[in-house]
Amino acid sequence: SQQGEEDPQALSIQEGENATMNCSYKTSINNLQWYRQNSGRGLVHLILIRSNEREKHSGRLRVTLDTSKKSSSLLITASRAADTASYFCAKGDKNTGNQFYFGTGTSLTVIP
Amino acid sequence: SQTIHQWPATLVQPVGSPLSLECTVEGTSNPNLYWYRQAAGRGLQLLFYSVGIGQISSEVPQNLSASRPQDRQFILSSKKLLLSDSGFYLCAWSVSEMTDTQYFGPGTRLTVL
């Protein structure tokens, strides 16, 4: 499958701790994006990282990309209860005809 | 600013009944439009995408169809619903290419009984 996998599938942490989620993929990519989904809601775009970039930051979010290992990680620092959500990575691969694949997601629970 | 609307928010339909879900985008012109389905606890499956009026690409053969009668309107339909059509349906748009950032609507929860 060209879809990558997020790891872990579920993560439970205490408020204030850092949360790290990983995303692996199998084919080449042009970019990789991270999205958040609160329960029963639509997805919200968090960060886009291009294949020639290695790290990007947005507030408490840090995304890294290692194209040699075909993996990316999302780090949420100083987590808050409001960060409780599912997090998905999506891989953009123009080489296969503008394909855009979502992973299966990591369910994050931040305990107050 | 751009906004995307979906309706209805929730829908309960009997097996064999027709379906029509609507998605509209405001504040942008000629967007790419997408329909996704999300099964419970699963990732997103791309169903259809459109790069312009009347242009529909199907990603997965199934019981559903899509239409784009206007630039910023995208409709998901079925003539006869199956139990397996139950799920969370999400509409999204992007400025141009599929690999651009996609902006999602609030979704429609469809339950087929």
PDB file of C-alpha atoms in Angstrom:
ATOM      1  CA  SER A   1       0.000   0.000   0.000  1.00  0.00           C
ATOM      2  CA  GLN A   2       1.197   3.527  -0.721  1.00  0.00           C
ATOM      3  CA  GLN A   3      -0.457   4.704   2.437  1.00  0.00           C
ATOM      4  CA  GLY A   4       1.883   5.219   5.313  1.00  0.00           C
ATOM      5  CA  GLU A   5       1.265   4.339   8.861  1.00  0.00           C
ATOM      6  CA  GLU A   6       1.178   6.505  11.942  1.00  0.00           C
ATOM      7  CA  ASP A   7       2.790   5.206  15.055  1.00  0.00           C
ATOM      8  CA  PRO A   8       1.614   4.767  17.731  1.00  0.00           C
ATOM      9  CA  GLN A   9      -2.060   4.149  16.975  1.00  0.00           C
ATOM     10  CA  ALA A  10      -2.968   5.593  20.354  1.00  0.00           C
ATOM     11  CA  LEU A  11      -1.075   7.729  22.862  1.00  0.00           C
ATOM     12  CA  SER A  12      -2.091   8.890  26.327  1.00  0.00           C
ATOM     13  CA  ILE A  13      -0.033  11.481  28.197  1.00  0.00           C
ATOM     14  CA  GLN A  14      -0.335  13.906  31.086  1.00  0.00           C
ATOM     15  CA  GLU A  15      -0.900  17.584  30.466  1.00  0.00           C
ATOM     16  CA  GLY A  16       2.437  19.384  30.166  1.00  0.00           C
ATOM     17  CA  GLU A  17       4.278  16.405  28.705  1.00  0.00           C
ATOM     18  CA  ASN A  18       5.487  16.241  25.123  1.00  0.00           C
ATOM     19  CA  ALA A  19       3.769  14.032  22.549  1.00  0.00           C
ATOM     20  CA  THR A  20       5.577  12.492  19.603  1.00  0.00           C
ATOM     21  CA  MET A  21       3.851  10.827  16.687  1.00  0.00           C
ATOM     22  CA  ASN A  22       5.543   9.190  13.741  1.00  0.00           C
ATOM     23  CA  CYS A  23       4.552   8.645  10.140  1.00  0.00           C
ATOM     24  CA  SER A  24       6.204   6.286   7.686  1.00  0.00           C
ATOM     25  CA  TYR A  25       5.679   5.977   3.960  1.00  0.00           C
ATOM     26  CA  LYS A  26       6.794   3.726   1.157  1.00  0.00           C
ATOM     27  CA  THR A  27       7.019   5.768  -2.033  1.00  0.00           C
ATOM     28  CA  SER A  28       8.644   9.087  -2.900  1.00  0.00           C
ATOM     29  CA  ILE A  29       6.929  12.268  -1.799  1.00  0.00           C
ATOM     30  CA  ASN A  30       6.776  15.901  -2.802  1.00  0.00           C
ATOM     31  CA  ASN A  31       5.469  16.995   0.555  1.00  0.00           C
ATOM     32  CA  LEU A  32       4.069  15.614   3.759  1.00  0.00           C
ATOM     33  CA  GLN A  33       1.311  17.273   5.745  1.00  0.00           C
ATOM     34  CA  TRP A  34      -0.035  16.843   9.251  1.00  0.00           C
ATOM     35  CA  TYR A  35      -3.699  17.322  10.115  1.00  0.00           C
ATOM     36  CA  ARG A  36      -5.674  17.256  13.352  1.00  0.00           C
ATOM     37  CA  GLN A  37      -9.195  15.934  13.732  1.00  0.00           C
ATOM     38  CA  ASN A  38     -11.279  16.516  16.823  1.00  0.00           C
ATOM     39  CA  SER A  39     -13.889  13.848  17.446  1.00  0.00           C
ATOM     40  CA  GLY A  40     -16.693  14.017  14.901  1.00  0.00           C
ATOM     41  CA  ARG A  41     -15.271  17.050  13.153  1.00  0.00           C
ATOM     42  CA  GLY A  42     -13.467  17.880   9.948  1.00  0.00           C
ATOM     43  CA  LEU A  43      -9.696  17.894   9.593  1.00  0.00           C
ATOM     44  CA  VAL A  44      -7.619  20.965  10.308  1.00  0.00           C
ATOM     45  CA  HIS A  45      -4.316  21.501   8.522  1.00  0.00           C
ATOM     46  CA  LEU A  46      -1.331  21.900  10.865  1.00  0.00           C
ATOM     47  CA  ILE A  47       1.927  21.904   8.902  1.00  0.00           C
ATOM     48  CA  LEU A  48       3.193  21.146   5.402  1.00  0.00           C
ATOM     49  CA  ILE A  49       6.826  20.101   4.993  1.00  0.00           C
ATOM     50  CA  ARG A  50       8.362  19.758   1.554  1.00  0.00           C
ATOM     51  CA  SER A  51      10.656  16.939   0.528  1.00  0.00           C
ATOM     52  CA  ASN A  52      13.683  19.250   0.514  1.00  0.00           C
ATOM     53  CA  GLU A  53      13.012  20.462   4.054  1.00  0.00           C
ATOM     54  CA  ARG A  54      14.109  18.692   7.209  1.00  0.00           C
ATOM     55  CA  GLU A  55      12.309  20.541   9.987  1.00  0.00           C
ATOM     56  CA  LYS A  56       9.487  23.040  10.442  1.00  0.00           C
ATOM     57  CA  HIS A  57       7.986  24.719  13.465  1.00  0.00           C
ATOM     58  CA  SER A  58       4.606  26.239  14.187  1.00  0.00           C
ATOM     59  CA  GLY A  59       3.979  27.357  17.740  1.00  0.00           C
ATOM     60  CA  ARG A  60       4.221  24.259  19.962  1.00  0.00           C
ATOM     61  CA  LEU A  61       4.427  21.974  16.927  1.00  0.00           C
ATOM     62  CA  ARG A  62       7.643  20.678  15.431  1.00  0.00           C
ATOM     63  CA  VAL A  63       7.707  18.464  12.348  1.00  0.00           C
ATOM     64  CA  THR A  64      10.763  16.652  11.052  1.00  0.00           C
ATOM     65  CA  LEU A  65      11.204  14.777   7.797  1.00  0.00           C
ATOM     66  CA  ASP A  66      13.826  12.137   7.041  1.00  0.00           C
ATOM     67  CA  THR A  67      13.499  11.158   3.386  1.00  0.00           C
ATOM     68  CA  SER A  68      16.265   8.562   3.683  1.00  0.00           C
ATOM     69  CA  LYS A  69      14.193   6.695   6.280  1.00  0.00           C
ATOM     70  CA  LYS A  70      10.887   7.653   4.624  1.00  0.00           C
ATOM     71  CA  SER A  71       9.548   8.915   7.907  1.00  0.00           C
ATOM     72  CA  SER A  72       8.277  12.050   9.587  1.00  0.00           C
ATOM     73  CA  SER A  73       7.524  12.947  13.171  1.00  0.00           C
ATOM     74  CA  LEU A  74       5.195  15.443  14.808  1.00  0.00           C
ATOM     75  CA  LEU A  75       6.176  16.724  18.228  1.00  0.00           C
ATOM     76  CA  ILE A  76       3.700  18.634  20.368  1.00  0.00           C
ATOM     77  CA  THR A  77       5.465  20.295  23.282  1.00  0.00           C
ATOM     78  CA  ALA A  78       3.886  21.197  26.607  1.00  0.00           C
ATOM     79  CA  SER A  79       0.660  19.414  25.701  1.00  0.00           C
ATOM     80  CA  ARG A  80      -2.749  20.698  26.776  1.00  0.00           C
ATOM     81  CA  ALA A  81      -6.061  18.939  27.239  1.00  0.00           C
ATOM     82  CA  ALA A  82      -7.276  20.774  24.124  1.00  0.00           C
ATOM     83  CA  ASP A  83      -4.663  18.890  22.074  1.00  0.00           C
ATOM     84  CA  THR A  84      -6.718  15.720  22.530  1.00  0.00           C
ATOM     85  CA  ALA A  85      -7.558  14.669  18.976  1.00  0.00           C
ATOM     86  CA  SER A  86      -6.561  12.317  16.182  1.00  0.00           C
ATOM     87  CA  TYR A  87      -3.532  13.309  14.149  1.00  0.00           C
ATOM     88  CA  PHE A  88      -3.063  12.241  10.536  1.00  0.00           C
ATOM     89  CA  CYS A  89      -0.180  12.536   8.159  1.00  0.00           C
ATOM     90  CA  ALA A  90      -0.873  12.893   4.455  1.00  0.00           C
ATOM     91  CA  LYS A  91       1.675  12.254   1.769  1.00  0.00           C
ATOM     92  CA  GLY A  92       1.696  14.198  -1.489  1.00  0.00           C
ATOM     93  CA  ASP A  93       3.271  12.283  -4.356  1.00  0.00           C
ATOM     94  CA  LYS A  94       3.125  13.983  -7.746  1.00  0.00           C
ATOM     95  CA  ASN A  95       5.099  11.193  -9.328  1.00  0.00           C
ATOM     96  CA  THR A  96       2.057   8.937  -9.240  1.00  0.00           C
ATOM     97  CA  GLY A  97      -0.333  11.396 -10.798  1.00  0.00           C
ATOM     98  CA  ASN A  98      -1.029  13.902  -8.070  1.00  0.00           C
ATOM     99  CA  GLN A  99      -1.768  11.370  -5.406  1.00  0.00           C
ATOM    100  CA  PHE A 100      -2.489  12.358  -1.843  1.00  0.00           C
ATOM    101  CA  TYR A 101      -2.647   9.638   0.788  1.00  0.00           C
ATOM    102  CA  PHE A 102      -3.737   9.810   4.394  1.00  0.00           C
ATOM    103  CA  GLY A 103      -2.417   7.498   7.056  1.00  0.00           C
ATOM    104  CA  THR A 104      -4.596   5.781   9.638  1.00  0.00           C
ATOM    105  CA  GLY A 105      -3.934   8.333  12.366  1.00  0.00           C
ATOM    106  CA  THR A 106      -2.720   8.537  15.956  1.00  0.00           C
ATOM    107  CA  SER A 107      -5.318   9.079  18.649  1.00  0.00           C
ATOM    108  CA  LEU A 108      -3.842  11.402  21.288  1.00  0.00           C
ATOM    109  CA  THR A 109      -5.390  11.796  24.726  1.00  0.00           C
ATOM    110  CA  VAL A 110      -4.009  14.489  27.015  1.00  0.00           C
ATOM    111  CA  ILE A 111      -5.077  13.955  30.600  1.00  0.00           C
ATOM    112  CA  PRO A 112      -5.605  17.158  32.618  1.00  0.00           C
TER     113      PRO A 112
ATOM    114  CA  SER B   1     -11.644  34.402   3.784  1.00  0.00           C
ATOM    115  CA  GLN B   2     -12.580  31.013   2.431  1.00  0.00           C
ATOM    116  CA  THR B   3     -15.183  28.787   4.047  1.00  0.00           C
ATOM    117  CA  ILE B   4     -16.530  25.384   3.191  1.00  0.00           C
ATOM    118  CA  HIS B   5     -19.992  24.138   4.080  1.00  0.00           C
ATOM    119  CA  GLN B   6     -21.477  20.668   4.136  1.00  0.00           C
ATOM    120  CA  TRP B   7     -25.010  19.584   4.751  1.00  0.00           C
ATOM    121  CA  PRO B   8     -26.686  17.867   6.264  1.00  0.00           C
ATOM    122  CA  ALA B   9     -24.550  17.361   9.352  1.00  0.00           C
ATOM    123  CA  THR B  10     -26.132  14.017  10.140  1.00  0.00           C
ATOM    124  CA  LEU B  11     -28.331  11.698   8.126  1.00  0.00           C
ATOM    125  CA  VAL B  12     -30.023   8.387   8.821  1.00  0.00           C
ATOM    126  CA  GLN B  13     -31.272   6.610   5.736  1.00  0.00           C
ATOM    127  CA  PRO B  14     -32.760   3.170   5.056  1.00  0.00           C
ATOM    128  CA  VAL B  15     -31.003   0.682   2.799  1.00  0.00           C
ATOM    129  CA  GLY B  16     -32.037   1.194  -0.819  1.00  0.00           C
ATOM    130  CA  SER B  17     -32.894   4.873  -0.441  1.00  0.00           C
ATOM    131  CA  PRO B  18     -31.192   7.623  -2.499  1.00  0.00           C
ATOM    132  CA  LEU B  19     -28.551   9.978  -1.165  1.00  0.00           C
ATOM    133  CA  SER B  20     -27.526  13.530  -1.875  1.00  0.00           C
ATOM    134  CA  LEU B  21     -24.832  15.303   0.118  1.00  0.00           C
ATOM    135  CA  GLU B  22     -23.894  18.834  -0.756  1.00  0.00           C
ATOM    136  CA  CYS B  23     -20.676  20.784  -0.346  1.00  0.00           C
ATOM    137  CA  THR B  24     -20.138  24.436  -1.185  1.00  0.00           C
ATOM    138  CA  VAL B  25     -17.059  26.612  -0.971  1.00  0.00           C
ATOM    139  CA  GLU B  26     -17.028  30.377  -0.543  1.00  0.00           C
ATOM    140  CA  GLY B  27     -14.288  32.917  -1.064  1.00  0.00           C
ATOM    141  CA  THR B  28     -12.294  31.214  -3.801  1.00  0.00           C
ATOM    142  CA  SER B  29     -12.635  30.487  -7.507  1.00  0.00           C
ATOM    143  CA  ASN B  30     -11.998  27.301  -9.462  1.00  0.00           C
ATOM    144  CA  PRO B  31     -10.913  25.225  -6.486  1.00  0.00           C
ATOM    145  CA  ASN B  32     -10.079  21.545  -6.658  1.00  0.00           C
ATOM    146  CA  LEU B  33     -12.790  19.708  -4.740  1.00  0.00           C
ATOM    147  CA  TYR B  34     -12.659  16.346  -3.001  1.00  0.00           C
ATOM    148  CA  TRP B  35     -14.979  13.830  -1.351  1.00  0.00           C
ATOM    149  CA  TYR B  36     -13.536  11.529   1.290  1.00  0.00           C
ATOM    150  CA  ARG B  37     -15.108   8.797   3.409  1.00  0.00           C
ATOM    151  CA  GLN B  38     -13.888   7.906   6.863  1.00  0.00           C
ATOM    152  CA  ALA B  39     -14.993   4.652   8.449  1.00  0.00           C
ATOM    153  CA  ALA B  40     -15.157   4.563  12.248  1.00  0.00           C
ATOM    154  CA  GLY B  41     -11.664   4.776  13.751  1.00  0.00           C
ATOM    155  CA  ARG B  42     -10.019   4.705  10.336  1.00  0.00           C
ATOM    156  CA  GLY B  43      -8.166   6.984   7.990  1.00  0.00           C
ATOM    157  CA  LEU B  44      -9.592   8.863   5.047  1.00  0.00           C
ATOM    158  CA  GLN B  45     -10.384   7.242   1.722  1.00  0.00           C
ATOM    159  CA  LEU B  46     -10.511   9.534  -1.305  1.00  0.00           C
ATOM    160  CA  LEU B  47     -13.688   8.866  -3.262  1.00  0.00           C
ATOM    161  CA  PHE B  48     -13.853  11.560  -5.937  1.00  0.00           C
ATOM    162  CA  TYR B  49     -12.054  14.724  -6.934  1.00  0.00           C
ATOM    163  CA  SER B  50     -12.823  17.481  -9.393  1.00  0.00           C
ATOM    164  CA  VAL B  51     -10.584  20.043 -11.051  1.00  0.00           C
ATOM    165  CA  GLY B  52     -13.428  21.959 -12.696  1.00  0.00           C
ATOM    166  CA  ILE B  53     -17.123  22.107 -13.523  1.00  0.00           C
ATOM    167  CA  GLY B  54     -18.330  18.791 -14.871  1.00  0.00           C
ATOM    168  CA  GLN B  55     -14.902  17.158 -14.395  1.00  0.00           C
ATOM    169  CA  ILE B  56     -15.024  14.247 -11.977  1.00  0.00           C
ATOM    170  CA  SER B  57     -12.378  11.624 -11.269  1.00  0.00           C
ATOM    171  CA  SER B  58     -13.320   8.505  -9.353  1.00  0.00           C
ATOM    172  CA  GLU B  59     -10.756   6.898  -7.123  1.00  0.00           C
ATOM    173  CA  VAL B  60     -12.717   3.911  -5.907  1.00  0.00           C
ATOM    174  CA  PRO B  61     -15.439   2.092  -7.845  1.00  0.00           C
ATOM    175  CA  GLN B  62     -18.531   1.910  -5.689  1.00  0.00           C
ATOM    176  CA  ASN B  63     -22.151   2.649  -5.201  1.00  0.00           C
ATOM    177  CA  LEU B  64     -21.613   6.410  -5.184  1.00  0.00           C
ATOM    178  CA  SER B  65     -21.290   9.152  -7.798  1.00  0.00           C
ATOM    179  CA  ALA B  66     -20.282  12.797  -7.708  1.00  0.00           C
ATOM    180  CA  SER B  67     -21.197  15.864  -9.699  1.00  0.00           C
ATOM    181  CA  ARG B  68     -19.984  19.447  -9.900  1.00  0.00           C
ATOM    182  CA  PRO B  69     -22.777  21.526 -11.414  1.00  0.00           C
ATOM    183  CA  GLN B  70     -21.226  24.846 -10.392  1.00  0.00           C
ATOM    184  CA  ASP B  71     -17.693  26.061  -9.767  1.00  0.00           C
ATOM    185  CA  ARG B  72     -17.977  25.915  -5.988  1.00  0.00           C
ATOM    186  CA  GLN B  73     -20.558  23.175  -5.543  1.00  0.00           C
ATOM    187  CA  PHE B  74     -19.784  19.486  -5.199  1.00  0.00           C
ATOM    188  CA  ILE B  75     -22.482  16.855  -4.737  1.00  0.00           C
ATOM    189  CA  LEU B  76     -22.152  13.236  -3.639  1.00  0.00           C
ATOM    190  CA  SER B  77     -25.019  10.964  -4.645  1.00  0.00           C
ATOM    191  CA  SER B  78     -26.262   7.434  -4.610  1.00  0.00           C
ATOM    192  CA  LYS B  79     -29.322   5.895  -6.216  1.00  0.00           C
ATOM    193  CA  LYS B  80     -29.574   3.056  -3.686  1.00  0.00           C
ATOM    194  CA  LEU B  81     -27.689   3.098  -0.403  1.00  0.00           C
ATOM    195  CA  LEU B  82     -26.001   0.017   1.010  1.00  0.00           C
ATOM    196  CA  LEU B  83     -25.227  -0.724   4.652  1.00  0.00           C
ATOM    197  CA  SER B  84     -21.537  -0.382   3.772  1.00  0.00           C
ATOM    198  CA  ASP B  85     -22.083   3.238   2.731  1.00  0.00           C
ATOM    199  CA  SER B  86     -22.334   4.253   6.378  1.00  0.00           C
ATOM    200  CA  GLY B  87     -19.522   6.534   7.480  1.00  0.00           C
ATOM    201  CA  PHE B  88     -18.314  10.067   7.895  1.00  0.00           C
ATOM    202  CA  TYR B  89     -18.180  11.965   4.610  1.00  0.00           C
ATOM    203  CA  LEU B  90     -15.813  14.872   4.293  1.00  0.00           C
ATOM    204  CA  CYS B  91     -15.583  17.446   1.540  1.00  0.00           C
ATOM    205  CA  ALA B  92     -12.360  19.367   1.020  1.00  0.00           C
ATOM    206  CA  TRP B  93     -10.892  21.919  -1.344  1.00  0.00           C
ATOM    207  CA  SER B  94      -7.443  22.999  -2.429  1.00  0.00           C
ATOM    208  CA  VAL B  95      -6.170  25.926  -4.459  1.00  0.00           C
ATOM    209  CA  SER B  96      -4.906  23.833  -7.336  1.00  0.00           C
ATOM    210  CA  GLU B  97      -3.045  20.547  -7.098  1.00  0.00           C
ATOM    211  CA  MET B  98      -4.163  17.619  -4.970  1.00  0.00           C
ATOM    212  CA  THR B  99      -0.875  17.772  -3.093  1.00  0.00           C
ATOM    213  CA  ASP B 100      -1.566  21.339  -1.957  1.00  0.00           C
ATOM    214  CA  THR B 101      -2.922  21.965   1.502  1.00  0.00           C
ATOM    215  CA  GLN B 102      -6.499  20.750   1.663  1.00  0.00           C
ATOM    216  CA  TYR B 103      -9.178  22.524   3.677  1.00  0.00           C
ATOM    217  CA  PHE B 104     -11.949  20.378   5.066  1.00  0.00           C
ATOM    218  CA  GLY B 105     -15.605  20.903   5.751  1.00  0.00           C
ATOM    219  CA  PRO B 106     -17.287  19.832   9.001  1.00  0.00           C
ATOM    220  CA  GLY B 107     -18.424  16.500   7.572  1.00  0.00           C
ATOM    221  CA  THR B 108     -21.673  14.560   7.289  1.00  0.00           C
ATOM    222  CA  ARG B 109     -22.320  11.519   9.476  1.00  0.00           C
ATOM    223  CA  LEU B 110     -24.311   9.011   7.399  1.00  0.00           C
ATOM    224  CA  THR B 111     -25.914   5.989   8.987  1.00  0.00           C
ATOM    225  CA  VAL B 112     -27.597   3.465   6.712  1.00  0.00           C
ATOM    226  CA  LEU B 113     -30.004   1.143   8.504  1.00  0.00           C
TER     227      LEU B 113
END
